[in-house]
């Protein structure tokens, strides 16, 4: 989508250069039409940027939640592993015949 916006911008620039060869009246008419198309392209660009920003916010929040879950899991896992280690150290084989 970014590529389409960029292609549109390049084409608008190219058309503006071609328009310069026209007489003043025709140039004014063509520039007015091209201004409208450029405004539409700018609106599409803003719309795309807004959507991309929204996605980045959502992804950022999901990554933060994942990091929090991962940290909690690691704390719990380490605690359980430590407890198991203590139990294994305290295990006595003297009682087994």
CSV table of C-alpha atoms in Angstrom, one decimal:
chain,number,residue,atom,x,y,z
A,1,UNK,CA,0.0,0.0,0.0
A,2,UNK,CA,2.9,2.3,0.8
A,3,UNK,CA,4.3,1.5,-2.7
A,4,UNK,CA,1.0,2.5,-4.3
A,5,UNK,CA,1.0,5.8,-2.5
A,6,UNK,CA,4.6,6.4,-3.6
A,7,UNK,CA,3.8,5.5,-7.2
A,8,UNK,CA,0.8,7.9,-7.2
A,9,UNK,CA,3.1,10.6,-5.8
A,10,UNK,CA,5.7,10.0,-8.6
A,11,UNK,CA,3.0,10.0,-11.3
A,12,UNK,CA,1.5,13.2,-10.0
A,13,UNK,CA,5.0,14.8,-10.1
A,14,UNK,CA,5.5,13.6,-13.6
A,15,UNK,CA,2.1,14.9,-14.7
A,16,UNK,CA,2.9,18.3,-13.2
A,17,UNK,CA,6.0,18.4,-15.3
A,18,UNK,CA,4.1,17.5,-18.5
A,19,UNK,CA,1.4,20.1,-17.7
A,20,UNK,CA,4.0,22.9,-17.7
A,21,UNK,CA,4.2,22.5,-21.5
A,22,UNK,CA,0.5,23.5,-21.9
A,23,UNK,CA,-0.8,27.0,-22.4
A,24,UNK,CA,-1.7,29.0,-19.3
A,25,UNK,CA,-5.5,28.4,-19.4
A,26,UNK,CA,-5.1,24.6,-20.0
A,27,UNK,CA,-2.3,24.4,-17.4
A,28,UNK,CA,-4.6,26.0,-14.8
A,29,UNK,CA,-7.4,23.6,-15.6
A,30,UNK,CA,-5.1,20.5,-15.5
A,31,UNK,CA,-3.4,21.7,-12.3
A,32,UNK,CA,-6.8,22.1,-10.6
A,33,UNK,CA,-7.8,18.6,-11.5
A,34,UNK,CA,-4.4,17.2,-10.5
A,35,UNK,CA,-4.7,19.1,-7.2
A,36,UNK,CA,-7.9,17.2,-6.4
A,37,UNK,CA,-6.2,13.9,-7.2
A,38,UNK,CA,-3.2,14.8,-5.1
A,39,UNK,CA,-5.5,15.7,-2.2
A,40,UNK,CA,-7.2,12.3,-2.5
A,41,UNK,CA,-3.8,10.6,-2.5
A,42,UNK,CA,-2.8,12.6,0.6
A,43,UNK,CA,-6.0,11.4,2.3
A,44,UNK,CA,-5.2,7.8,1.5
A,45,UNK,CA,-1.7,8.3,2.8
A,46,UNK,CA,-3.1,9.7,6.1
A,47,UNK,CA,-5.6,6.9,6.3
A,48,UNK,CA,-2.9,4.3,5.8
A,49,UNK,CA,-0.6,6.0,8.4
A,50,UNK,CA,-3.5,6.1,11.0
A,51,UNK,CA,-4.2,2.4,10.4
A,52,UNK,CA,-0.4,1.5,10.7
A,53,UNK,CA,-0.2,3.5,13.9
A,54,UNK,CA,-3.2,1.7,15.3
A,55,UNK,CA,-1.7,-1.7,14.5
A,56,UNK,CA,1.6,-0.7,16.0
A,57,UNK,CA,-0.2,0.3,19.3
A,58,UNK,CA,-2.1,-3.0,19.4
A,59,UNK,CA,1.0,-5.1,18.7
A,60,UNK,CA,3.0,-3.1,21.2
A,61,UNK,CA,0.4,-3.7,23.9
A,62,UNK,CA,0.3,-7.4,23.0
A,63,UNK,CA,4.1,-7.6,23.2
A,64,UNK,CA,4.0,-6.0,26.6
A,65,UNK,CA,1.4,-8.5,27.8
A,66,UNK,CA,3.5,-11.3,26.5
A,67,UNK,CA,6.6,-10.0,28.3
A,68,UNK,CA,4.6,-9.7,31.6
A,69,UNK,CA,3.2,-13.3,31.2
A,70,UNK,CA,6.7,-14.6,30.4
A,71,UNK,CA,8.2,-12.9,33.4
A,72,UNK,CA,5.5,-14.3,35.7
A,73,UNK,CA,6.0,-17.8,34.2
A,74,UNK,CA,9.7,-17.6,34.7
A,75,UNK,CA,9.3,-16.5,38.4
A,76,UNK,CA,6.8,-19.3,39.0
A,77,UNK,CA,8.9,-21.9,37.2
A,78,UNK,CA,12.1,-20.8,39.1
A,79,UNK,CA,10.2,-21.0,42.4
A,80,UNK,CA,8.9,-24.5,41.5
A,81,UNK,CA,12.3,-25.7,40.3
A,82,UNK,CA,14.0,-24.3,43.5
A,83,UNK,CA,11.4,-26.1,45.7
A,84,UNK,CA,11.9,-29.4,43.8
A,85,UNK,CA,15.7,-29.0,44.2
A,86,UNK,CA,15.3,-28.5,48.0
A,87,UNK,CA,13.0,-31.6,48.1
A,88,UNK,CA,15.6,-33.6,46.2
A,89,UNK,CA,18.4,-32.5,48.5
A,90,UNK,CA,16.3,-33.4,51.5
A,91,UNK,CA,15.4,-36.8,50.1
A,92,UNK,CA,16.9,-39.6,52.2
A,93,UNK,CA,17.7,-42.9,50.8
A,94,UNK,CA,18.6,-44.3,54.2
A,95,UNK,CA,15.0,-45.3,54.7
A,96,UNK,CA,15.0,-47.5,51.7
A,97,UNK,CA,16.1,-51.1,52.2
